[in-house]
CSV table of C-alpha atoms and ligand atoms in Angstrom, one decimal:
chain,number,residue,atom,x,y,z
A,1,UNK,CA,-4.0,18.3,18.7
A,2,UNK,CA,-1.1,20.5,16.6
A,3,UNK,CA,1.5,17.9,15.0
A,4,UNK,CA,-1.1,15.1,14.6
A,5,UNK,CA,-0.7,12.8,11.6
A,6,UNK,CA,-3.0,12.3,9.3
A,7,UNK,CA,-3.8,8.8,10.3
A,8,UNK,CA,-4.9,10.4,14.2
A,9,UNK,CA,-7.3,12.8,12.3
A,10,UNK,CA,-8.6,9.6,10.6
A,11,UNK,CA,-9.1,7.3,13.5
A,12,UNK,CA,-10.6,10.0,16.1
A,13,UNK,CA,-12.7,11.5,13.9
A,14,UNK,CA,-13.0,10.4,10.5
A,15,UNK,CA,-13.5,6.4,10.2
A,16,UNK,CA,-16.7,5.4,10.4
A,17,UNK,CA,-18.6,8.2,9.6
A,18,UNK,CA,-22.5,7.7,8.7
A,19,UNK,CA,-24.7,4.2,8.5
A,20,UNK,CA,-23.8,1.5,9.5
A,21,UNK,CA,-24.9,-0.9,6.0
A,22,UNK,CA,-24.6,-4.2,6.0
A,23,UNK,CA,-23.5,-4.1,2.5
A,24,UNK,CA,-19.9,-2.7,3.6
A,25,UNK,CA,-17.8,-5.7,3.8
A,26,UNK,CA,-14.5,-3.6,4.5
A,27,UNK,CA,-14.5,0.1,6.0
A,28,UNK,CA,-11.7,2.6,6.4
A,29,UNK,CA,-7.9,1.0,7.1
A,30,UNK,CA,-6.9,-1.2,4.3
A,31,UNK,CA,-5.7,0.1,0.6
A,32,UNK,CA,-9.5,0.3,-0.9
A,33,UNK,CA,-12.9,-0.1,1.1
A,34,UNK,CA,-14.7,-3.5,-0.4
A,35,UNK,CA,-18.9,-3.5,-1.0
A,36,UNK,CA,-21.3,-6.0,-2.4
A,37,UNK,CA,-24.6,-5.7,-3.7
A,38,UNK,CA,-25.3,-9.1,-5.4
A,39,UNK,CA,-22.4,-10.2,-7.9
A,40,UNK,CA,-18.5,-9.8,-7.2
A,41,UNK,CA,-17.5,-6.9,-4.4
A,42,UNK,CA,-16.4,-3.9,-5.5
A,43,UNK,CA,-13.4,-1.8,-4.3
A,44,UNK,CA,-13.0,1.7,-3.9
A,45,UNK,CA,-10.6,4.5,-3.1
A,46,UNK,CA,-9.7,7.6,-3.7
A,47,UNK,CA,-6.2,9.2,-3.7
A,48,UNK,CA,-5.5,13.0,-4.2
A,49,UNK,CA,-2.4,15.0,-5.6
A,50,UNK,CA,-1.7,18.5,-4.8
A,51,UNK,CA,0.6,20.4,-6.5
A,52,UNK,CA,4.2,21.2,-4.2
A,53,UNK,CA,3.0,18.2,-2.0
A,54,UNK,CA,2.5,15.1,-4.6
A,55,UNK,CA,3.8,16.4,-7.4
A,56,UNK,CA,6.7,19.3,-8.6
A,57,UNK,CA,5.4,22.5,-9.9
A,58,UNK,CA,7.4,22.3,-13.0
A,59,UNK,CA,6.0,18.3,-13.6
A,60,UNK,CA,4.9,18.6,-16.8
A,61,UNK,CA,0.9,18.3,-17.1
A,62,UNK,CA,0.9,14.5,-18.7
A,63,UNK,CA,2.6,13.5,-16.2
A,64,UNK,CA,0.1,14.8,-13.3
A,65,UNK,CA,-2.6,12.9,-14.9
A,66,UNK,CA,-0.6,9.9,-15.7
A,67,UNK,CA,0.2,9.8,-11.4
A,68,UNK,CA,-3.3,10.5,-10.5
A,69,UNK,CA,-4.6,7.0,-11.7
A,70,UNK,CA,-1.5,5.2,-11.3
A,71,UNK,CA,-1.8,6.1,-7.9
A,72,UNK,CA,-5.4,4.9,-7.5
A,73,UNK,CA,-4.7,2.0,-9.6
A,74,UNK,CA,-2.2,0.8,-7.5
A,75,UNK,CA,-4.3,0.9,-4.7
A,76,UNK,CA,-6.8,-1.5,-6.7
A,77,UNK,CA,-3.7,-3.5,-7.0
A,78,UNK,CA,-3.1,-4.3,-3.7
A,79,UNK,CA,-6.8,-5.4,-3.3
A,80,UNK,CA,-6.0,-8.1,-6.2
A,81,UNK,CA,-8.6,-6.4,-8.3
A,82,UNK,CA,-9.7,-5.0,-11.5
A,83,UNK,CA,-9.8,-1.7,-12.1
A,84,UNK,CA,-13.2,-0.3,-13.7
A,85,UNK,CA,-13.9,3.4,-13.4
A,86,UNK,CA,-12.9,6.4,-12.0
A,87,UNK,CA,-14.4,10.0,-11.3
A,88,UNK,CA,-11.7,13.1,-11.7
A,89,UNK,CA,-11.8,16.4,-9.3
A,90,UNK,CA,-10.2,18.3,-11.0
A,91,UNK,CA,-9.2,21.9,-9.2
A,92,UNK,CA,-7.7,24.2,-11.0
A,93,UNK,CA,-6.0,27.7,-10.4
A,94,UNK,CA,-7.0,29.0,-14.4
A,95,UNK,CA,-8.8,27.5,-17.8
A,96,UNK,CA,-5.6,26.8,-18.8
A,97,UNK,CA,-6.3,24.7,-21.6
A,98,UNK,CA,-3.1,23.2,-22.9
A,99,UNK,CA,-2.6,22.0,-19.5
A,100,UNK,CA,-5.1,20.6,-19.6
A,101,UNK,CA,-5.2,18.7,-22.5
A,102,UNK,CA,-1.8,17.3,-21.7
A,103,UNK,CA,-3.3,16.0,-18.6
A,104,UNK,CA,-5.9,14.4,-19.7
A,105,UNK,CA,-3.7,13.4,-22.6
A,106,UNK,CA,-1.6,11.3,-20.1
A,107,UNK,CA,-4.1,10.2,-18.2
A,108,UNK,CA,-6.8,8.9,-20.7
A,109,UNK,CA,-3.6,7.2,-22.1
A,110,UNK,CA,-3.3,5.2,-18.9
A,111,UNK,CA,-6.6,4.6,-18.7
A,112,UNK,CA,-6.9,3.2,-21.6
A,113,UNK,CA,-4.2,0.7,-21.6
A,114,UNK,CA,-5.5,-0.6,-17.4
A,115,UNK,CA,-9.3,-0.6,-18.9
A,116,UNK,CA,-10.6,2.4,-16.8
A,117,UNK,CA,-13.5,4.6,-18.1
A,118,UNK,CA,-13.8,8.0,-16.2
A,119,UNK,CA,-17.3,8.2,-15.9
A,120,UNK,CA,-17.8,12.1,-14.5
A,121,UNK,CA,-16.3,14.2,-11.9
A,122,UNK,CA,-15.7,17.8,-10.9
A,123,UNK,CA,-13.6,21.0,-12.2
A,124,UNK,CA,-13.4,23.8,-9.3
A,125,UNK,CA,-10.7,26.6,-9.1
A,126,UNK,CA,-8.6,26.4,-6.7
A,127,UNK,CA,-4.8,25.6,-6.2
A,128,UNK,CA,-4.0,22.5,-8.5
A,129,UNK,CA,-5.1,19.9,-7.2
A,130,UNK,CA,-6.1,16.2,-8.5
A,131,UNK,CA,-9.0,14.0,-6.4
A,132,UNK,CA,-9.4,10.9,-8.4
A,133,UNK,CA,-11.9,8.0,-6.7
A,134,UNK,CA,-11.5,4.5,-8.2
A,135,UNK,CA,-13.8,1.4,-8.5
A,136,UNK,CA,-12.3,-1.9,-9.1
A,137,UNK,CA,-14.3,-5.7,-8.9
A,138,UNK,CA,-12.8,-8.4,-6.8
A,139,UNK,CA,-11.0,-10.7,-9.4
A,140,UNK,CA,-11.9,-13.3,-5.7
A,141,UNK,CA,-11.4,-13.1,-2.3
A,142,UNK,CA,-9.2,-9.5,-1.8
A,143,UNK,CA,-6.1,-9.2,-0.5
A,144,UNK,CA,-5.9,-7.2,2.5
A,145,UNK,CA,-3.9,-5.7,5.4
A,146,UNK,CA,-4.9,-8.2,7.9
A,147,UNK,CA,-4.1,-11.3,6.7
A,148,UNK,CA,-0.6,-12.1,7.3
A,149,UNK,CA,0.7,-15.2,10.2
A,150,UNK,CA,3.8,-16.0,11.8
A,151,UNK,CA,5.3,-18.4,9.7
A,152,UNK,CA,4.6,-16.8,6.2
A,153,UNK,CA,7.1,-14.8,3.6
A,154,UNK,CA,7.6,-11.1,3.1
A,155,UNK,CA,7.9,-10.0,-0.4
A,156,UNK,CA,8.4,-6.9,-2.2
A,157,UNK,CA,8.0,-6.1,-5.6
A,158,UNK,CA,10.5,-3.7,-7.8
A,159,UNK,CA,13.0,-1.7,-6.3
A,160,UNK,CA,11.7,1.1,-3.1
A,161,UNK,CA,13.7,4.3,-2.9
A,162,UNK,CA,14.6,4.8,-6.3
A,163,UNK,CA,11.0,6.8,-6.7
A,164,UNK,CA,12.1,9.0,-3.8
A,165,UNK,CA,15.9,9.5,-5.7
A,166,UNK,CA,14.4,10.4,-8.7
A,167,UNK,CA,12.4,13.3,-7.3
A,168,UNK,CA,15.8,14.4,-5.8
A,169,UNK,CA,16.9,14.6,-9.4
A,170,UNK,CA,14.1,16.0,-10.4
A,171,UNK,CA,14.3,18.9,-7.9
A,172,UNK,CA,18.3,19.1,-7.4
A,173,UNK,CA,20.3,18.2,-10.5
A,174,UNK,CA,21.3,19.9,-14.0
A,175,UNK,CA,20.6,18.9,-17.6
A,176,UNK,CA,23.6,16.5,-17.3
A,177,UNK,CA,22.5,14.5,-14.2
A,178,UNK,CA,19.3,14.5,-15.5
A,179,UNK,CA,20.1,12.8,-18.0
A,180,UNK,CA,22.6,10.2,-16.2
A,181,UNK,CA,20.2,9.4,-13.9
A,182,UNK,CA,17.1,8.7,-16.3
A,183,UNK,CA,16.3,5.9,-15.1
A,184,UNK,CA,15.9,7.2,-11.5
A,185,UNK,CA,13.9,9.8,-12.6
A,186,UNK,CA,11.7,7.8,-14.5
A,187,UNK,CA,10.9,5.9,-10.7
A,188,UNK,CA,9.5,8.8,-9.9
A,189,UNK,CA,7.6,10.6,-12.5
A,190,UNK,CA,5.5,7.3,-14.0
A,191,UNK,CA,5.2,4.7,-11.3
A,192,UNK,CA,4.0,1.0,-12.8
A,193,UNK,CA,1.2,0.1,-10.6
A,194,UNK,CA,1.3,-3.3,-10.3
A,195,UNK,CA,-2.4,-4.7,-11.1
A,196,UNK,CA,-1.3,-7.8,-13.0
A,197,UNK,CA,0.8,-9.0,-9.7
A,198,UNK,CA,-1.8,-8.1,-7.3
A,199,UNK,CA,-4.8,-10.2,-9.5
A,200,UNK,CA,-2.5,-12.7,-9.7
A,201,UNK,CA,-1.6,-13.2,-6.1
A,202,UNK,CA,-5.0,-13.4,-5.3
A,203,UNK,CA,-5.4,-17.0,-3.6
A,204,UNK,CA,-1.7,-16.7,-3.1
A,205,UNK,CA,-1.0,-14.0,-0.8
A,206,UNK,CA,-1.7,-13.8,2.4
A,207,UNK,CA,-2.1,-9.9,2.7
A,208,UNK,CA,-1.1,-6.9,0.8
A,209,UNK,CA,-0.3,-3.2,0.6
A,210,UNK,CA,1.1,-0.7,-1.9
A,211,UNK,CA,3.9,1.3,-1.1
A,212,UNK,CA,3.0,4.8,-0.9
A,213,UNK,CA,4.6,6.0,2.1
A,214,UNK,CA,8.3,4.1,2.1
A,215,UNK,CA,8.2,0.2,3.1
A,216,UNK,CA,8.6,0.7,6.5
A,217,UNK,CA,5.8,2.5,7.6
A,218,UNK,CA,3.5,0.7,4.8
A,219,UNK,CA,5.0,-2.6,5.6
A,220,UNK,CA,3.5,-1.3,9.6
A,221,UNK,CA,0.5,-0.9,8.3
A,222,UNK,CA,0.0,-5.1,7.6
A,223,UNK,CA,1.8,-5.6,11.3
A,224,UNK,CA,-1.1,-3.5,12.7
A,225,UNK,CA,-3.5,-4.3,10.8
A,226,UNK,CA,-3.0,-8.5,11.2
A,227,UNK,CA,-1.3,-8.2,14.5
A,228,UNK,CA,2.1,-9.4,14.0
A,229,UNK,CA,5.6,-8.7,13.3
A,230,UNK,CA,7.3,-8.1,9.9
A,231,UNK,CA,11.4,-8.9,10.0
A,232,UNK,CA,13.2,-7.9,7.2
A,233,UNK,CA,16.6,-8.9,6.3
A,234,UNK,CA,18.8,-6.4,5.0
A,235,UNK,CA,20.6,-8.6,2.7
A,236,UNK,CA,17.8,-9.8,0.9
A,237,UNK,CA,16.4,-5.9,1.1
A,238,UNK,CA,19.9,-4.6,-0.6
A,239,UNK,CA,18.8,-1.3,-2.5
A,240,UNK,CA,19.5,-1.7,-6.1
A,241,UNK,CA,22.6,-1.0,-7.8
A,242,UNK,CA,21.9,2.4,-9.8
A,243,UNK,CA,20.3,3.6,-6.3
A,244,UNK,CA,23.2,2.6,-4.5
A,245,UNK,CA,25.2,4.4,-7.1
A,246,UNK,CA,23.3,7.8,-6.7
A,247,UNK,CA,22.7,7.6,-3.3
A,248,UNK,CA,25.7,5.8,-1.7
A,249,UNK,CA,25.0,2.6,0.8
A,250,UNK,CA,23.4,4.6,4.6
A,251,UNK,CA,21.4,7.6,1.8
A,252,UNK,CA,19.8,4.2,-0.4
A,253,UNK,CA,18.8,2.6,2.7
A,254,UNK,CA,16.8,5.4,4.3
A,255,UNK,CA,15.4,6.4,0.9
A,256,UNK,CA,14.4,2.4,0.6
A,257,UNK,CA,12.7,2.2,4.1
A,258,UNK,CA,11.1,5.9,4.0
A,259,UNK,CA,11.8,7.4,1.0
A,260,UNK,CA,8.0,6.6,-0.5
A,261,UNK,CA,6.4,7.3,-3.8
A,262,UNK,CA,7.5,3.6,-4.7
A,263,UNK,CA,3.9,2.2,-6.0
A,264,UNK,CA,5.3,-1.5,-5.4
A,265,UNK,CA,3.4,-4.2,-3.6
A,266,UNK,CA,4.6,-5.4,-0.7
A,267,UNK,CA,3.1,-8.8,0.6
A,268,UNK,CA,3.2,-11.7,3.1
A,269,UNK,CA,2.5,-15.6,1.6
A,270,UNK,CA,2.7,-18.9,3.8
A,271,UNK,CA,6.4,-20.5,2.9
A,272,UNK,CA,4.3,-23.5,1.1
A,273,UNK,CA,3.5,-21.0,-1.3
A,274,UNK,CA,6.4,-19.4,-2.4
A,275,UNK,CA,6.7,-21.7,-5.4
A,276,UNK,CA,3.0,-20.2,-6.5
A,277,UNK,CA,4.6,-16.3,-5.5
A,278,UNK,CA,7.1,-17.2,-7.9
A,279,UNK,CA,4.8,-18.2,-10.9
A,280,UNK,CA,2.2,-15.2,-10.3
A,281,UNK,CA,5.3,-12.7,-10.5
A,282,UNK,CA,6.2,-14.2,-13.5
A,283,UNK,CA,2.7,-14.5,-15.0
A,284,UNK,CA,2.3,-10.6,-14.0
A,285,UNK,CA,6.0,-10.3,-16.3
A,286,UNK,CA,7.1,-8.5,-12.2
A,287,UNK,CA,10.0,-8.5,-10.3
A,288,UNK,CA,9.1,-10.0,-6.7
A,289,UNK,CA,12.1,-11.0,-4.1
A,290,UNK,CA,11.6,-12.2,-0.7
A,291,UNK,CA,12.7,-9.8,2.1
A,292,UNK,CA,11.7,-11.2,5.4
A,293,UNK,CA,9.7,-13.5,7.6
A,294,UNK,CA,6.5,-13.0,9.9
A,295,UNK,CA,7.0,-13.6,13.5
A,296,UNK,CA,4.6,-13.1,16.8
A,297,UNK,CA,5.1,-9.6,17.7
A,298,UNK,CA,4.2,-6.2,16.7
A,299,UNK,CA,6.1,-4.2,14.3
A,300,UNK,CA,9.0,-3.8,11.0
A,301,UNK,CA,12.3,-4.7,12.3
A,302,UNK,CA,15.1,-4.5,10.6
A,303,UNK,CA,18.5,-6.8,10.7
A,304,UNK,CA,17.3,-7.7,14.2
A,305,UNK,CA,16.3,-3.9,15.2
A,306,UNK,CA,13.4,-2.3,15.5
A,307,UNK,CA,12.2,0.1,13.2
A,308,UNK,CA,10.7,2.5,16.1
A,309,UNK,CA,10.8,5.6,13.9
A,310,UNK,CA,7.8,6.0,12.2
A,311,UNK,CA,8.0,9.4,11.0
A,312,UNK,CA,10.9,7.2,8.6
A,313,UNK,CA,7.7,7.1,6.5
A,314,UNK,CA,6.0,10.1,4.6
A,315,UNK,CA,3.9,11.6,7.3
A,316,UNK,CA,1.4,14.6,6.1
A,317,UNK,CA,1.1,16.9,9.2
A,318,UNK,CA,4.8,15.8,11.1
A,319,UNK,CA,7.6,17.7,9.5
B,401,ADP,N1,-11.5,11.3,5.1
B,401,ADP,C1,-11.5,10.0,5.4
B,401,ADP,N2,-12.6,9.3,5.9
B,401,ADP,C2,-12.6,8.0,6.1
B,401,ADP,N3,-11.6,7.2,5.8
B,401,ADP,C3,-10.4,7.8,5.4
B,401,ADP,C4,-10.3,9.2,5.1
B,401,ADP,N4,-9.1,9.4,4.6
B,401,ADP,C5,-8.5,8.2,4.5
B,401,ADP,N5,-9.3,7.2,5.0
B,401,ADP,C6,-8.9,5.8,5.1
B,401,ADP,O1,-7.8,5.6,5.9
B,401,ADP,C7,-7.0,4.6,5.4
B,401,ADP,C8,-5.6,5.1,5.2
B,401,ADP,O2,-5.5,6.1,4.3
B,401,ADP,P1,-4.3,6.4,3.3
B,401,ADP,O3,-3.1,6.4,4.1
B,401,ADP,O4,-4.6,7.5,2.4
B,401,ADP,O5,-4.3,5.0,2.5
B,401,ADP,P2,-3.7,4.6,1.1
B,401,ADP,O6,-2.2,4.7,1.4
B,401,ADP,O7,-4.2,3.3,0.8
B,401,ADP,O8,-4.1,5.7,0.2
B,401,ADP,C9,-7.6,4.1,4.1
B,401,ADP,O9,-8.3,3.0,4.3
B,401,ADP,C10,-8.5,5.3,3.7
B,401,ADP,O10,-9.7,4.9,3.0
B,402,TPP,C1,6.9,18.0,-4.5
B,402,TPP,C2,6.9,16.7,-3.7
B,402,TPP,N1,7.5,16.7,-2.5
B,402,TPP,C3,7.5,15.6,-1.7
B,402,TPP,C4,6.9,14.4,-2.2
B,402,TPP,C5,7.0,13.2,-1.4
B,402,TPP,N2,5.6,12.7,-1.0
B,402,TPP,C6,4.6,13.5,-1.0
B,402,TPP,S1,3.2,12.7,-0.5
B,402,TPP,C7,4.0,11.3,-0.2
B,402,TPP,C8,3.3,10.1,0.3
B,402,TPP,C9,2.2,9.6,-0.5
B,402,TPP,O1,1.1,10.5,-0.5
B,402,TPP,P1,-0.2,10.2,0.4
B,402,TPP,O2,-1.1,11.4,0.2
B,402,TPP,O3,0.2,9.9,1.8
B,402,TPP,O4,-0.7,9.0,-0.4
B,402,TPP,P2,-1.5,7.7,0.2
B,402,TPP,O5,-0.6,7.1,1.3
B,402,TPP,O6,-2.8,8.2,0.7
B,402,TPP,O7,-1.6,6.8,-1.0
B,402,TPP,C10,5.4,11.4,-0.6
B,402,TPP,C11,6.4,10.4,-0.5
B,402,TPP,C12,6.4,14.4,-3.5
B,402,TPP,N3,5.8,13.3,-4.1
B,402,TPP,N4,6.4,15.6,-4.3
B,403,MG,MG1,-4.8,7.7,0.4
């Protein structure tokens, strides 16, 4: 089984694993697993970050520990909930204790301000690495993957690809590029995961994902999961202009569909609701555009095309 994705490893061996509870209202396959034992349901994930695969060597510490919630948070986003607490594995190659007080410096800041207490964890040694498991309660029914119909809206918040650009900058440009291209860069290294928009399309959506991956392969994930197709219309998709700028028009695009890193939300609403869509973005103070329509089918397609390529979209074990 050499060259199988992540996602293979998961299905054939990995979902499902122990008792079967009755208390387990969601399993493995959507952005956080959802439980209930009396009260609202809680959600849970867990997200890692390993250093030279999530994150640059030379990312300064804050910034690790800011991206290890974000991420996690942003899962608890797309499940329309609100994020509680959090445990931290924390693996670390020496005591080095500066770094480590900037890490927890950005990430207890973070914390903080989303209303997350880390409640215990783990240090190890080891390579760097970051293991960070999330609970959130349901703010009401959660969004998932597998609720989108033909007939509904596809919407997409911020801007995809310009995370994936900004770690190109990161990586590739001088001080003076650097600098030009701040705002890029920014994409990247502190990702606003969008919890107000995800509590507040609760009731309104119809399903949701974060974008981890690059939108086409996430955007896959609610075709699969509800068993329909996603169509996307370039036009309304158009990259954004500083993007477009860096990247020029073919480089924005595939950095858009497959670049990942982005931390936005895409999600599907029925058409009666766009008027409601438009209210929760602004009540969340969040960008949101319409991109596309649901149709009977499988798959993203693009301008009419098929997105066939999946390994468009960040894929751990395909290179
Ligand atoms: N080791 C594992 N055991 C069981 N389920 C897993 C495992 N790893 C990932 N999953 C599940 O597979 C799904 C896809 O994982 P992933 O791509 O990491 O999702 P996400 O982009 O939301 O982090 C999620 O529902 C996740 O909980
Ligand atoms: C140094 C470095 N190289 C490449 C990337 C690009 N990258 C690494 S993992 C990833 C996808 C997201 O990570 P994953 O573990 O799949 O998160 P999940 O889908 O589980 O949320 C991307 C786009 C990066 N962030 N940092
Ligand atoms: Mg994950």
């Amino acid at each position: 089984m050499a060259g199988c994705s992540e996602f293979d490893l998961i299905d054939r061996h990995l979902a499902g694993l122990g008792a079967e509870r009755d208390d387990v209202l969601l399993g493995p396959g959507d952005d956080a697993a959802i439980t209930q034992d009396g009260g609202r349901p809680l959600l849970m994930a867990l997200d890692t970050l390993v250093e030279g695969v999530h994150f640059p060597a030379d990312l300064p510490a804050y910034w690790v520990g800011y991206r290890a919630l974000a991420v996690n948070l942003s899962d608890i986003a797309a499940m329309g909930g609100e994020p509680c607490w959090a445990l931290l594995g924390l693996t670390l190659p020496a005591p080095d204790e500066s770094w480590v007080a900037q890490f927890a410096s950005g990430l207890g800041r973070l914390a903080r301000a989303s209303g997350v207490a880390v409640i215990g964890g783990d240090v190890t040694r080891g390579p760097l690495t970051v293991s960070l498991q999330i609970t959130g309660r349901a703010t009401g029914a959660p969004l998932r993957r597998d609720g989108a119909h033909a007939g509904d809206r596809v919407w997409l918040s911020g801007r995809p690809g310009e995370a994936a650009a900004g770690l190109a900058v990161w990586q590739q440009e001088g001080a003076r590029e650097q600098a030009r291209w701040q705002g890029l860069r920014q994409a990247f290294i502190a990702p606003r995961p969008r919890v107000a928009l995800g509590q507040a399309l609760v009731g309104v959506a119809s399903a949701a994902i974060d974008l981890s991956d690059g939108l086409a392969a996430d955007a896959g994930h609610i075709a699969a999961r509800s068993g329909v197709a996603l169509h996307l219309d370039p036009p309304r998709g158009r990259p954004s202009a500083r993007l477009l700028r860096w990247a020029g028009e073919a480089e924005a695009r595939r950095l858009q569909l497959g670049g990942g890193d982005d931390y936005e939300l895409c999600f599907t609403a029925p058409r009666e609701a766009d008027v409601m869509v438009r209210a929760a973005a602004r009540r969340a103070r969040t960008p949101v555009r319409c991109i596309g329509e649901v149709h009977e089918g499988e798959g993203v397609w693009w301008g009419g095309e098929p997105i066939l390529d999946r390994a468009a979209g960040y894929c751990h074990f395909v290179s």
